[in-house]
XYZ file of C-alpha atoms in Angstrom:
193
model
C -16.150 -9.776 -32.450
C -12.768 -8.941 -31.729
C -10.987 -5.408 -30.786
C -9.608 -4.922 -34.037
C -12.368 -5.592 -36.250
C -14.417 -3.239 -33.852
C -12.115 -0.871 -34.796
C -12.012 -0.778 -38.213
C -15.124 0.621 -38.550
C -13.733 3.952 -36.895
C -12.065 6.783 -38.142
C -10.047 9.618 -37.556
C -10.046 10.798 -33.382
C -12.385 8.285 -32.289
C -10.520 5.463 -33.783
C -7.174 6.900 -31.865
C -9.326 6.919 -28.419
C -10.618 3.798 -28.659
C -7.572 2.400 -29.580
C -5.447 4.055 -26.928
C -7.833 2.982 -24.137
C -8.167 -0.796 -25.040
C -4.291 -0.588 -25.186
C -4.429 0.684 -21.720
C -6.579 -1.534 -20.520
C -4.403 -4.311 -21.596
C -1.502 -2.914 -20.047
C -3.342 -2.693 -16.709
C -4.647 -6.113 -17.092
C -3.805 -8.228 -13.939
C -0.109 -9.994 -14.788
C 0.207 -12.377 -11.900
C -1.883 -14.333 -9.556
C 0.440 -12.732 -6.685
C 0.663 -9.138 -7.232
C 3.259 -8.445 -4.054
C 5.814 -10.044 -3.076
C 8.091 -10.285 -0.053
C 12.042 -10.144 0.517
C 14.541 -10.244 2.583
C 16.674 -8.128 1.566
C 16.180 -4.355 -0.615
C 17.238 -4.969 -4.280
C 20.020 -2.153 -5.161
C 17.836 1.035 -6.326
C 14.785 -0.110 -4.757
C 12.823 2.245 -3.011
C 11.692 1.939 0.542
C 8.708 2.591 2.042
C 8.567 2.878 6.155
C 4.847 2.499 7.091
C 5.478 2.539 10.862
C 4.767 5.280 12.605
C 6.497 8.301 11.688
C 8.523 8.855 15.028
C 9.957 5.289 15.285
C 10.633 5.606 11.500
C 12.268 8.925 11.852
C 14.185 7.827 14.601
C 15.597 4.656 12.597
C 14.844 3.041 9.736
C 16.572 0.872 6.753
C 18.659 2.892 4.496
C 17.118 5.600 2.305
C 13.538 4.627 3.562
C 10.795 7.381 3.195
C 8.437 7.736 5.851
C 4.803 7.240 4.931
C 2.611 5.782 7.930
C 0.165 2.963 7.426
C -2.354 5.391 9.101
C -2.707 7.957 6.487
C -3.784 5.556 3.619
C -5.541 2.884 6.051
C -7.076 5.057 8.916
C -8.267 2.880 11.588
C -11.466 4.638 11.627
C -12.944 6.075 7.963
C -12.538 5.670 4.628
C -9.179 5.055 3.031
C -7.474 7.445 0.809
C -8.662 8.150 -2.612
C -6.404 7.019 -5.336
C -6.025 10.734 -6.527
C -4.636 11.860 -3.178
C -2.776 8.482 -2.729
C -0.830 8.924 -6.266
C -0.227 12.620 -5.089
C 1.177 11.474 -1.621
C 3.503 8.977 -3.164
C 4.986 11.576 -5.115
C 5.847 13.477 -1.903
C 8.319 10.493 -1.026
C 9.678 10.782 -4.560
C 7.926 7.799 -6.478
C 7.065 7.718 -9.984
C 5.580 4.221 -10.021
C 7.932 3.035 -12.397
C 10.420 1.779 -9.369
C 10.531 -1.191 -7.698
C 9.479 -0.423 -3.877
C 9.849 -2.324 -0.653
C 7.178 -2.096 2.285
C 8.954 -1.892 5.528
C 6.766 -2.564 8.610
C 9.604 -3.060 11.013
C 7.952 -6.810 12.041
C 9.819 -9.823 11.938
C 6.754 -11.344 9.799
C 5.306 -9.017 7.608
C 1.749 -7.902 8.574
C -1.926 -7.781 7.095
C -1.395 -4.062 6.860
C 2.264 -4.044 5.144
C 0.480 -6.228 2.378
C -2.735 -3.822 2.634
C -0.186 -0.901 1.767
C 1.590 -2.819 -0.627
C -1.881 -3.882 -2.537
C -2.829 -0.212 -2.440
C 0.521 1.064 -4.382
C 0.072 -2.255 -6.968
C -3.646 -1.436 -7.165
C -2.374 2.404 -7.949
C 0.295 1.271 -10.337
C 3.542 0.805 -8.783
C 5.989 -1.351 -11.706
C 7.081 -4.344 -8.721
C 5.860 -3.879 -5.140
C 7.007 -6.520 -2.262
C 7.194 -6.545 1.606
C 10.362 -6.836 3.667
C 10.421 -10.157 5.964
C 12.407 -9.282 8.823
C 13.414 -6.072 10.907
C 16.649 -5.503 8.400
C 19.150 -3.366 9.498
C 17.841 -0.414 10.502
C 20.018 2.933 10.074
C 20.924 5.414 12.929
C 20.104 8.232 10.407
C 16.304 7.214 10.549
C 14.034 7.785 7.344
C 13.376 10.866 5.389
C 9.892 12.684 6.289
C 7.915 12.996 3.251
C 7.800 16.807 1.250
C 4.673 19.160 1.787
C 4.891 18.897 -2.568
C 5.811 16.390 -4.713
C 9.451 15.439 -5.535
C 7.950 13.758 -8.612
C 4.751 12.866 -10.530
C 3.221 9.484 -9.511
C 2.562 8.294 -13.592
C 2.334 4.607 -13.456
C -1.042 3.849 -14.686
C -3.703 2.210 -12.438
C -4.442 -1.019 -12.491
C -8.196 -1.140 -12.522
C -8.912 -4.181 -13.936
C -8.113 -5.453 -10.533
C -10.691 -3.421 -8.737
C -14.423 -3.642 -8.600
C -16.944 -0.877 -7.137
C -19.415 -2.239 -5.556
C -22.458 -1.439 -3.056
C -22.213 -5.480 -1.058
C -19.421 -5.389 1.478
C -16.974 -8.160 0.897
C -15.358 -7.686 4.649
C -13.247 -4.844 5.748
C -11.452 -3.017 2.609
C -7.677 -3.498 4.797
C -8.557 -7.729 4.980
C -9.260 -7.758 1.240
C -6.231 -5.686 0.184
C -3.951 -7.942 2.275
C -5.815 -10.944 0.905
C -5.442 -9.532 -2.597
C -1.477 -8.826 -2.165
C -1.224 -12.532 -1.196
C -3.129 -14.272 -3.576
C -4.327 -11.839 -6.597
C -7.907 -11.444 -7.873
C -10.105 -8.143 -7.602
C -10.829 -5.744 -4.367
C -14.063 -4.364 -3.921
C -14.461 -0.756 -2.632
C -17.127 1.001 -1.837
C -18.825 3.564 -3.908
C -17.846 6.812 -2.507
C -19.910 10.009 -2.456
């Protein structure tokens, strides 16, 4: 039985809802089989995003990067942020999700945990989401230090038709996001309590 003729036997509100959330679902539906991609250079309006640490970004960075370090959305040791605070972060460094935003990681190559980030704001709904290939030239000025309160609301809707919840371990949650930027398919996170 399809969606629609599911529908029709709804009315009024419920109808609406169930319509609006099968939409949504459709519009979070996985697009590509390679959710992040990588440049070499930032597209004009892009955003950037300097997941180094925040000193060395601070002290120099590409032009008009944000600071955001890798560490406080992967921490080396404990769970990784929750969407809700990760949605609420990113609109300390001014995203909306609806921009097109460039990992910096300040490697020649990028690394597992530039594409873990860059999984994690695709997974959360950023519109376009790639990795910069190469140290780029870096600015004197350094990167901008992220607000205490958000610059903007993070609206993009989630994409969680790419993520599964799930109480088997498939491997460490930072190898499957970087696997997942690279080739597509579902994460698996743990349930959290």
């Amino acid at each position: 039985m399809g969606a629609g003729l599911w529908l029709d036997g709804l009315t009024g509100p419920a109808r609406r809802i169930w319509a609006a959330a099968l939409f949504g679902l459709a519009l979070v539906s996985p697009a590509t089989a390679q959710p992040v991609g990588v440049l070499d250079t930032v597209p004009e309006g892009a955003a950037v995003l300097d997941i180094r640490d925040e000193g060395a970004c601070l002290e120099a960075s590409l032009s008009g990067a944000r600071c955001l370090p890798a560490d406080w959305l992967l921490p080396a040791n404990g769970p990784m942020i929750g969407f809700h605070a990760l949605r609420w972060l990113f609109g300390t460094v001014g995203l909306r999700g609806d921009e097109v935003l460039v990992i910096y990681d300040g490697t020649e190559r990028p690394g597992d945990v530039g594409f873990a980030v860059a999984a994690l704001a695709h997974l959360a709904g950023q519109a376009e989401v790639a990795v910069h290939r190469g140290p780029g030239t870096v600015s004197d000025a350094g990167g901008e230090s992220r607000n205490l309160s958000r610059e903007a609301v993070y609206t993009a809707p989630m994409r969680i038709a790419e993520m599964v919840v799930s109480d088997v371990p498939k491997g460490r949650l930072s190898d499957q996001l970087a696997g997942f930027a690279k080739t597509g398919g579902v994460v698996v996170f743990p349930p959290r309590n």
